[in-house]
Structures are given as C-alpha cells and as structure tokens.
Amino acid sequence: MPTSRAPQPLKPPELRRTCDPASLAFATTEELEDFADVLGQARAVEAIKFGVGIERDGYNLYAMGPEGIGRHTIVRRHLESRARERETPADWCYVFEFGSPDRPRALRLPAGRAATFRDDMQRLVEDLRTGIPGAFETDEYRTRLHEIEAEFESRHEKAVEAVGDKAKEQSIALVRTPGGFGFAPMHKDKVMSPDEFHALSEAKQKKYQEAIAELEQELAHAIQEVPRIRREAQHKVRELNRQVIGATVTSLIEEMKAAYAPLPAVVDYLGRVHEDVLDHAEFFRQTKEGEQRTLLGIPLHDSEGESPLGRYQVNVLIEHEAGSGAPIVYEDNPTHDNLVGRIEHLAQMGTLVTNFMLIKAGAFHRANGGYLVLDALKVLQQPFAWEALKRAMRSREIRTESLGQMLSLVTTVGLKPEPIAFDQKVVLVGERLFYYLLQAYDPEFPELFKVAADFEEDIERGPGSDALYARVIATIARREKLRPVDRAGVARLIEQGARAAGDAGRLSVAMQDLIDLMRESDYFAGGAGRKVVEAADVDRAVAAREDRQSRIRERVREQMQKGTLLIDTAGSRTGQVNGLSVVQLGEFAFGMPSRITARVRLGSGGVVDIEREAELGGPLHSKGVMILSGFLAGRYATDHPLSLAATLVFEQNYGGVEGDSASCAELCALLSALADAPLAQSIAMTGSVNQHGDVQAIGGVNEKIEGFFDLCQARGLTGGQAVVIPAANVRHLMLRRDVVEAVAAGRFRVYPVRTVDEALEILSGVPAGERDALGHFPAGSLNLRVEQRLATFAERVRAFAAGPPGRKLWRRGKPK
Amino acid sequence: MKIRRIVVGLDIAPQSREALAAAARLATEMDAELEALFVESEELHRLAGLPFARELGFPSAAARPIDARALERSLRAHAEQARRALTELAAPRDLRWSFRVTRGSVPEQLLAASSGDDITVVGLSRLGPDALQLARETPSTLLVLPQGTTLRGPVAGICPIEVAPARAIPLLCSLSNALGGGLTVLAMGDDLAAAGRWCEEAGTLLDERGRKASLEIVRGGQAEALQAALERLAPRAVAIVAPAPKPSR
C-alpha cells in the first residue's frame, strides 16, 4: 500500500490574518493626527506631479484606476497646490468686428480688466449719446446741412429747369404732369391748345415734334443724373456728420485709448470704434432711450448686441480676479457645446437671430491658462465631445461653433467667432480599460496624453501600513463628521480592507468603499447609542451590507437545501466532485458549489467539455479542460494512444461558466471515473491545474470557501466537511470570523494542495502514488488504476483497429 | 389785425400736402376759415389734348403717352385725395373750411381768390419765379412752404418797412407759433436809418410779447442779399407780409 502524503488542514491563524487591537497605540481615532498625504499612491502622485509640472505640448494627464480610489480628490489636491503658484490667466472678451460682423473679434485683457473695459465702453457710448446729438444741434451743422440739401435741390431742379429754359427758347413749355414732366408748344406764353396746334402747318407741327423729342431726351438725361446727384449729396452729408462729431468722438476715444495704451489689440479696436462711430453718427441720434423699436407695428425685442448701439458693447467671456491663480475646471457634463462654448439665439418674428453678445463660454474658455479635469467615459459618451477635445488640444485653439454648424446641418447665417488660443492642461480621469483602448485604437491619444498616473488598488499590509490606515480612518471620520472609531473598530476596518483587497497581505485603498463602510458603521453606532464606533458596529455594517445584497445567494442556497440543485455534502461517488464558483452581482460576489461530473468510455475523442459543446463555456474554461487531455496523455499514455472518450459537465449550469478555477476539480472527477474511485462529497475543491498536474492559484478564494461553508452549516457541520484550495491561495485567505471559529472548533477544514495528487488523496482517501525508479506506480495506488484503465482502452482500440481476420480475407478474395 | 381767412393753393405737386397741413395749423391758431383751392393746371389739359402728348416719368425717366381721359381721372383723384386730407385735418380741430376745384394756373387762381386780410399759403419746391410772381402781385400775406420739412430753421418773415411793426409783428408771431420753431424777421427797406428804427420798434413789440426773435435788415430790391439770407437761415417757411391791405375782390 503506498503511503499517503496528503497535506494537513490549515490552522485558524492561516485562515484570517487578524489585526490585533493591542498593536494599535491609541484608544480612539480622535487621538490620531490627520493624514494629509495619499495612502499607497506614490507612483500615481509622482506621475501627477510630473504631468502637472512639465509645461510642454502633449504632456496631459490620464489618471487611471478603478472607481472609488480617490483619483479626483488626489488630482484636484495637486492641481490646487500648483494652481495657486501660477499666474492668473488673461480675461477674454468678444467684441463686434466692424469689417465682418459675422466674425466677432476676441480681445485678450489682463486678469480683472475685462469687466472694467466693458464698463468703460458702456460709459463711452453713453457719453457719445449725449455728445453727438449736441453736435448736431449747432447752427453750424444746420447751416451746412442746408447748404448741401439746397445744393442738391437746386442742382437737380436746375438741371430740369435748364431743359425748360432751352425749351422756352424754342417756344416749348415744360409742364409738370401727375407722373413727371411733359413738353408742349407755346403760343403767347401759354401752352398751345390742340386747335391752335392743328392750325399750324404740317412742317411746323413736325418741327415742334422733333424739337420736343430732342428735349425729352435731354430731360431724360437730366433726370437720370438725379440719383447720382443724390448719392453725392448723401456722401457729403456723411462727411459733414463725421466732421461735426469728429471733435467730440475723437476726444472721448483718445482718452480711452490712453487708458488702454499698453494693450495694442484694445487700442486697435478703439481705433475701429472711432471710425465706425464717425460713419454711423445717425445711431446716436435715433431711438430715444426707452423707446422700443418696432417692425410693422410689432415691438422688436432688442437684445444687447442687436440694437444699433449694441455693436459697441463688450461680451465678457471669461473674467478672473487678479491674483486668484490658475483656474481648475471640472466639467461634469462634457457635451460638445459645454466644452467649446455656445452661441445662443433669440427668437424674433419667428426666426432665430444671434449676435456676438450671445456667445457663451465653455469649459475650454473657463479652464484656459489652468487645468481642465474631465471624466474619460463621459467625454467618450458625448457625441463629438472627444473629437472637439482633441481638435482643440491639437490645434491649440478654441473654436466656438455649434454641432449643427460643424456638421453642416444648419445652413442659416451664424457667427464664426475668432478662435481663442487653447492653453491649458487636460486631466482625464478614467478606468484603465479606456486608457488601453484609447492607446490601441486612437493614434492621436498617445501624442496628446503622454503622462499616465496609474492608481494602485491596494498596498502591502504590515504594522506600518496599519498605523497609516488608522490615521486615514481618523481623517475620514473628522472630515465626514463621523463618530471616532475605537481601537477594535479600526482593527476590524483594517481586516475589512484586507478582505476587500482579496489578499490577507494587502490593504485596499479604495477610499470610497472605506468611507461608505465607516458611514454605515457610524449609523449603527448611533442606533446603539454609542459615542464611538466599535468593532461590533463594523461587523454589523458588513453583515447588513451583505444581507441587503444576498437575496439571490439565499435563493440558490434554498434550492440546494430543497434538493432542486443537486449538491451532496455527505457520502461519496465516483466521477463526481463539488467544484466552487463565484457569482458576481454588481459589487456583491458570493461563492457557491457546483456539481462536476465526468464519464469515461472507450474512444478517441479525448476529453469533451459539454459546456463548450453547448456554447455555455467561455474560452478560459475550455482551455482548462484541454489542459486535462494534455495532463492525461503526458502522465498515463506516453507510449500508447490516449484511447479515451470522456465527458465533463457542470451539472445544472444554465447560465454559462467561465474561468479555469474548476479545472483541478474536473481532473479529480475524471481520474475518479477512470480509476473507479469514489470521491468524498463532503469536500469541495477549487484550483486550476497545469499539464504537469500542479495546482495553481485562483481568484475569489474567500467567497468560494464561505459559499460551501454556508451550505454545510445550513445542513449541519459534521467535522468531515472541507474545502481544498491551491496552496498558492493561502496568503489570500481572509475568511469570515464564523468560518475561522468553525475550523478552530474542528467542525470544518481547509486543505491547501500543491498537486492534483494531493487533492485526489484528500478527496478519495486513496494514495495517489508516485512512479518508482522503474517508472511504475505502486500497486493499489490511484494513479496505477488510471494507467491500467487507459492501457486497457488502448489495447481494445488496437484490437478494434485490427478487425476480425475473416473479413479481411473475404475482401481480398472477392471475385472481380 | 384779425385774419379771417387762410387760402391754400393746392395742385398735383407733392408740396401741396405739406402746405395744406400747415394751413390747417395756421387756421386753428388764428381761428380763421380755411379755404382750399385745388387748381387743375390749364396747361396740363392743353398738353393732354395735343396729338403727341407724352409724359416723361420722374424719377424713372420713362416716356409714356398722356391720355386726356386718364389725366382727367388722375386730376380728379388728386383733388379727391386733397379734399379727404382736408376733412381729416379739419374734423379734430373743428375748423370752418371750404374746398374748391378750379382750372388755370396756381398763382392766377390764388390771386383771384385772396384778399388783403387773408393769408395765402402755397407749397412750392423752392422760392422760384412762381413765388416771386405771387409775392409781387398778391394783396395778402403770403406764406411759402418750401419742400423739405426736415429743415429745422426758423420761420423767416420778410417784411417791407412800409408795413407798421404793430401790424407785422403779431402776424409773424402767430405764424411762427403755428409752425413751431423760432422766428427771424427780415426787414426790407432802402433807407437804412428807417429800417433801423423799424427794427427797434419791432424789437420792443417782440419783448412785450416775450418773444425771442432775430431781426435783420435786407436792402430792398437786392434779390441776391435776400436769397443769401434765406439760404443761410434754411427756414421752414417764408412769410411775406403784404405791404398794405388792399380791398378784397
């Protein structure tokens, strides 16, 4: 009989690495100082410092890591400290562009000056409104205007009169008619009557008619000159207006120019204002204040930039308080328009109109000269937002245009504001997946986001980190205005941090989870009337959270209890083993046993994975099963074909299965079937296996053990129930306290295994056996039985292949 | 001096409408009767009767034949339009008014219609030969409204110094009140000393009435000086005070 080398079950301390409250040198967290630094994110923090500090194109940041790690908080904290040191960026305004009104002009002013400039312009317009009408009221102006008008009148009348005089010389009168002028022959200073005309000789009549035709042509020529004369007069009037108001306008604008002398762009703009005011003096004489403009009697809503004087207004797009430092803008809703800004419209007489005063700033404008923080997923979800972000970063300018305009969907006349220089650092906060997807699929991404800040999810656990963690807890308690936590409570929170990390040797730094747990613990402490959060409150919060989410887990367990889902926890059976799987439902994960069965027969198909055939198995699961064939052939059938047809199935699995964590259990079931050795049903197994039969680590070990434990506990713990896990997973164990207590009481066990042989021995109670120096398995060993069974299969197949001798002869002897 | 009647001469010219409106204001101001005279131009009728009668449109400069019947209709329409305008102006003012259509030339018909106690109002494109003919011949005070009501100048009152200031000044004050705006009195006379005295007297009268007005002397018979003064003033209306009342016809 071969000797058993089955490993020993784990001791309670190995199942849960507890934190000893005695190791914490405080009574409650009130005694602890705040932890201002970031726990366990040295790499990410360094990357952020680098990314924020380096002032080069393309050095934008992508802060990646899972939700709840505190990426936003950490990024913001670093940005704030840097932003304070930086120069306050310039203010930006949009003003009317006199040359092309549909392209408003952007003006850059030092921080804090935009609003002053706007007010100055407003005052200038008010001054002009009083100054200009005054200039028009002078006698000088009136006289000169009359001169021009009189000249126009006389010129065009004289032109007509000249024709009239010429006509008179030929005894022809120029007569005014309702629609114009007519010519008639005269007799004794009066228009000839028709009778008198008919009395004339034909030759005279003809002469008159010819003369009149000629005069008509001359008159037509004179009349055609009238519009030109009028234009000239208008031009003169305009020139006169310029001269008359020139002094007033020039003195007002020069005064303002002097005030803005250090800003050439503003001075240039004021120069254009000067010219425009001179050209449009009538604006300042029209519409008295308070008098509403109307169109066909319908009042027109005068928007700011719409009235004639509105063109001299200033649209302050962005203003900063001087010395306030660089801005940090987080755009929660990064739609295209919220990023690049909007051009709003007003409904007027059923149409939509717009002007430069309706240009509204977007996040790019607000963050200019500072930092823009965006959620990667949100930007990617918003149509064209990602494109807009990249375009702005690449072209280094902010173009405010609507989506309709950009996609040529709207063809009405709109505004094309002058682009503003894009000068800001963009920080994208997102999950790692998006970072890697963008790296792979967006060629521009690596160029634009050169710095990645990768946030850790957990940190190494040790006495030092426990103390830091305690200070983090203290900081959170104060910031969130929660009750202080006592030493035992902190210990329990640390243990929970390790459990969340899925590793007894590490602590989760998912701050949001910790904050939530502390809030919930605080709630229960309050319910119990305590002033301090204790371990019991933390336990209760953990249990309550689990309980809230465990409806499906309870249902599954109920089905197992009732026998609807067939899971044995006692007895033994050949080719059947309890595998363990984890069900992930949102944030909540729980383990549950699954029955795995194997059947074997003669054949050449190897191992058939029924899950895969039914398309219920994922690729990793299929891979795990294929490894089994490799293991079988490599260990038992090196010199003969593997003449086996085996089927493996996860019984009562209707929803698909993925992962290779059951491959060791599957192998055990298969070997049990081949060796015809029954396996204990009171033991569940998890672990993946390689082609050499080594058992490898899997995930969710705690949930899996607890899943089986819960079922056994419901049916009654016997002491014979156990879970077999990969030895490599022992360091991850952070089991519930009730499991640890049951193990301590000898009512439940957890076995760590390194090889499939160890697992088989535990499950079957039969030694697996090792090859001796001659390469033989010991008699009675499980491996020998498997080898012999496979050899038998191969022998039989060979016999089948040879076939009955008579048949061959008959074939050969068949007459043609 | 009480003005009993305002006679306004209308024709197809666009200035007629303004003349009518000004006359209505004047009649209200002076509590006088308003007589509107729509003159159908005799010359026009004759022109329309000629076989080759054509009209050259203004400002289109397009030639089209004149049809006598169409002209009749057009003139009737103009007259009717003027009558309606007068009704509308008179109703709210409670004016006494009459409206007449005659045929002839505007100056002739006005001369025939007005007397020394009247004010004759006429709208003319400018102070041309028609205005001068009227001014020379009319027995009444003549008010000429040049085209272009946008002019904001004063009312220019041309007054020969033969007319006593006591007669002229109240009349001009009433006129400028009715038309709005300031008043500039142009005293016309050859004798500068007499003109000076006249102005002094007129100034006293104006002061008594609390009116501010400019007084200028223009040498009689110097048409250019008068023309220059008018161009400088850009008056909204020119009133020519009749030298002396003549017996009405």
mmCIF file of N, CA, C and O in Angstrom, chain A residues 315-346:
data_model
loop_
_atom_site.group_PDB
_atom_site.id
_atom_site.type_symbol
_atom_site.label_atom_id
_atom_site.label_comp_id
_atom_site.label_asym_id
_atom_site.label_seq_id
_atom_site.Cartn_x
_atom_site.Cartn_y
_atom_site.Cartn_z
ATOM 1 N N ASN A 315 -18.717 91.718 -24.794
ATOM 2 C CA ASN A 315 -19.171 90.465 -24.205
ATOM 3 C C ASN A 315 -18.005 89.868 -23.417
ATOM 4 O O ASN A 315 -17.051 89.351 -23.996
ATOM 5 N N VAL A 316 -18.088 89.989 -22.114
ATOM 6 C CA VAL A 316 -17.005 89.436 -21.277
ATOM 7 C C VAL A 316 -17.208 87.932 -21.185
ATOM 8 O O VAL A 316 -18.133 87.456 -20.548
ATOM 9 N N LEU A 317 -16.348 87.219 -21.869
ATOM 10 C CA LEU A 317 -16.494 85.768 -21.943
ATOM 11 C C LEU A 317 -15.957 85.131 -20.668
ATOM 12 O O LEU A 317 -16.592 84.303 -20.054
ATOM 13 N N ILE A 318 -14.798 85.537 -20.306
ATOM 14 C CA ILE A 318 -14.126 84.968 -19.130
ATOM 15 C C ILE A 318 -13.472 86.104 -18.364
ATOM 16 O O ILE A 318 -12.760 86.917 -18.955
ATOM 17 N N GLU A 319 -13.746 86.152 -17.068
ATOM 18 C CA GLU A 319 -13.015 87.134 -16.265
ATOM 19 C C GLU A 319 -12.462 86.451 -15.023
ATOM 20 O O GLU A 319 -13.075 85.541 -14.484
ATOM 21 N N HIS A 320 -11.289 86.873 -14.647
ATOM 22 C CA HIS A 320 -10.641 86.310 -13.468
ATOM 23 C C HIS A 320 -10.331 87.445 -12.509
ATOM 24 O O HIS A 320 -10.093 88.575 -12.932
ATOM 25 N N GLU A 321 -10.335 87.059 -11.260
ATOM 26 C CA GLU A 321 -9.938 88.054 -10.273
ATOM 27 C C GLU A 321 -8.413 88.102 -10.278
ATOM 28 O O GLU A 321 -7.773 87.037 -10.268
ATOM 29 N N ALA A 322 -7.864 89.276 -10.331
ATOM 30 C CA ALA A 322 -6.409 89.380 -10.401
ATOM 31 C C ALA A 322 -5.790 88.697 -9.185
ATOM 32 O O ALA A 322 -6.257 88.871 -8.061
ATOM 33 N N GLY A 323 -4.763 87.884 -9.429
ATOM 34 C CA GLY A 323 -4.049 87.226 -8.335
ATOM 35 C C GLY A 323 -4.732 85.997 -7.781
ATOM 36 O O GLY A 323 -4.352 85.470 -6.752
ATOM 37 N N SER A 324 -5.793 85.531 -8.491
ATOM 38 C CA SER A 324 -6.520 84.362 -7.965
ATOM 39 C C SER A 324 -5.868 83.054 -8.384
ATOM 40 O O SER A 324 -6.297 81.984 -7.989
ATOM 41 N N GLY A 325 -4.827 83.109 -9.210
ATOM 42 C CA GLY A 325 -4.141 81.889 -9.623
ATOM 43 C C GLY A 325 -4.818 81.254 -10.827
ATOM 44 O O GLY A 325 -5.775 81.799 -11.372
ATOM 45 N N ALA A 326 -4.258 80.109 -11.223
ATOM 46 C CA ALA A 326 -4.793 79.442 -12.413
ATOM 47 C C ALA A 326 -6.103 78.738 -12.076
ATOM 48 O O ALA A 326 -6.254 78.225 -10.976
ATOM 49 N N PRO A 327 -7.042 78.705 -13.009
ATOM 50 C CA PRO A 327 -8.320 78.055 -12.711
ATOM 51 C C PRO A 327 -8.231 76.530 -12.835
ATOM 52 O O PRO A 327 -7.420 76.004 -13.595
ATOM 53 N N ILE A 328 -9.053 75.857 -12.058
ATOM 54 C CA ILE A 328 -9.200 74.403 -12.195
ATOM 55 C C ILE A 328 -10.674 74.177 -12.474
ATOM 56 O O ILE A 328 -11.527 74.552 -11.675
ATOM 57 N N VAL A 329 -10.959 73.612 -13.620
ATOM 58 C CA VAL A 329 -12.360 73.441 -14.005
ATOM 59 C C VAL A 329 -12.651 71.954 -14.169
ATOM 60 O O VAL A 329 -11.936 71.248 -14.880
ATOM 61 N N TYR A 330 -13.675 71.504 -13.474
ATOM 62 C CA TYR A 330 -14.143 70.135 -13.682
ATOM 63 C C TYR A 330 -15.475 70.226 -14.387
ATOM 64 O O TYR A 330 -16.426 70.802 -13.862
ATOM 65 N N GLU A 331 -15.542 69.712 -15.593
ATOM 66 C CA GLU A 331 -16.806 69.758 -16.351
ATOM 67 C C GLU A 331 -17.492 68.411 -16.178
ATOM 68 O O GLU A 331 -17.042 67.404 -16.706
ATOM 69 N N ASP A 332 -18.597 68.463 -15.438
ATOM 70 C CA ASP A 332 -19.307 67.236 -15.093
ATOM 71 C C ASP A 332 -20.094 66.716 -16.285
ATOM 72 O O ASP A 332 -20.331 65.515 -16.405
ATOM 73 N N ASN A 333 -20.525 67.621 -17.142
ATOM 74 C CA ASN A 333 -21.340 67.217 -18.290
ATOM 75 C C ASN A 333 -20.636 67.680 -19.565
ATOM 76 O O ASN A 333 -20.979 68.697 -20.143
ATOM 77 N N PRO A 334 -19.612 66.933 -19.984
ATOM 78 C CA PRO A 334 -18.771 67.441 -21.080
ATOM 79 C C PRO A 334 -19.397 67.215 -22.453
ATOM 80 O O PRO A 334 -18.877 66.458 -23.262
ATOM 81 N N THR A 335 -20.521 67.877 -22.704
ATOM 82 C CA THR A 335 -21.083 67.800 -24.055
ATOM 83 C C THR A 335 -20.225 68.680 -24.950
ATOM 84 O O THR A 335 -19.449 69.514 -24.464
ATOM 85 N N HIS A 336 -20.391 68.501 -26.222
ATOM 86 C CA HIS A 336 -19.605 69.294 -27.192
ATOM 87 C C HIS A 336 -19.752 70.787 -26.891
ATOM 88 O O HIS A 336 -18.762 71.517 -26.791
ATOM 89 N N ASP A 337 -21.006 71.223 -26.716
ATOM 90 C CA ASP A 337 -21.256 72.650 -26.509
ATOM 91 C C ASP A 337 -20.721 73.123 -25.159
ATOM 92 O O ASP A 337 -20.248 74.254 -25.041
ATOM 93 N N ASN A 338 -20.836 72.267 -24.146
ATOM 94 C CA ASN A 338 -20.326 72.675 -22.836
ATOM 95 C C ASN A 338 -18.809 72.811 -22.841
ATOM 96 O O ASN A 338 -18.240 73.486 -21.994
ATOM 97 N N LEU A 339 -18.167 72.146 -23.772
ATOM 98 C CA LEU A 339 -16.713 72.248 -23.852
ATOM 99 C C LEU A 339 -16.287 73.468 -24.663
ATOM 100 O O LEU A 339 -15.519 74.292 -24.197
ATOM 101 N N VAL A 340 -16.809 73.563 -25.891
ATOM 102 C CA VAL A 340 -16.298 74.621 -26.780
ATOM 103 C C VAL A 340 -17.050 75.938 -26.634
ATOM 104 O O VAL A 340 -16.653 76.950 -27.199
ATOM 105 N N GLY A 341 -18.142 75.923 -25.870
ATOM 106 C CA GLY A 341 -18.940 77.143 -25.721
ATOM 107 C C GLY A 341 -20.121 77.094 -26.675
ATOM 108 O O GLY A 341 -20.198 76.231 -27.537
ATOM 109 N N ARG A 342 -21.011 78.048 -26.465
ATOM 110 C CA ARG A 342 -22.278 78.016 -27.205
ATOM 111 C C ARG A 342 -22.531 79.376 -27.828
ATOM 112 O O ARG A 342 -22.115 80.400 -27.304
ATOM 113 N N ILE A 343 -23.266 79.349 -28.949
ATOM 114 C CA ILE A 343 -23.761 80.607 -29.498
ATOM 115 C C ILE A 343 -25.275 80.521 -29.384
ATOM 116 O O ILE A 343 -25.903 79.730 -30.071
ATOM 117 N N GLU A 344 -25.818 81.291 -28.486
ATOM 118 C CA GLU A 344 -27.258 81.190 -28.251
ATOM 119 C C GLU A 344 -28.024 82.035 -29.263
ATOM 120 O O GLU A 344 -27.447 82.883 -29.942
ATOM 121 N N HIS A 345 -29.320 81.775 -29.346
ATOM 122 C CA HIS A 345 -30.152 82.502 -30.304
ATOM 123 C C HIS A 345 -31.358 83.089 -29.587
ATOM 124 O O HIS A 345 -31.776 82.582 -28.553
ATOM 125 N N LEU A 346 -31.910 84.127 -30.203
ATOM 126 C CA LEU A 346 -33.151 84.707 -29.692
ATOM 127 C C LEU A 346 -34.203 84.565 -30.774
ATOM 128 O O LEU A 346 -33.900 84.738 -31.955
#
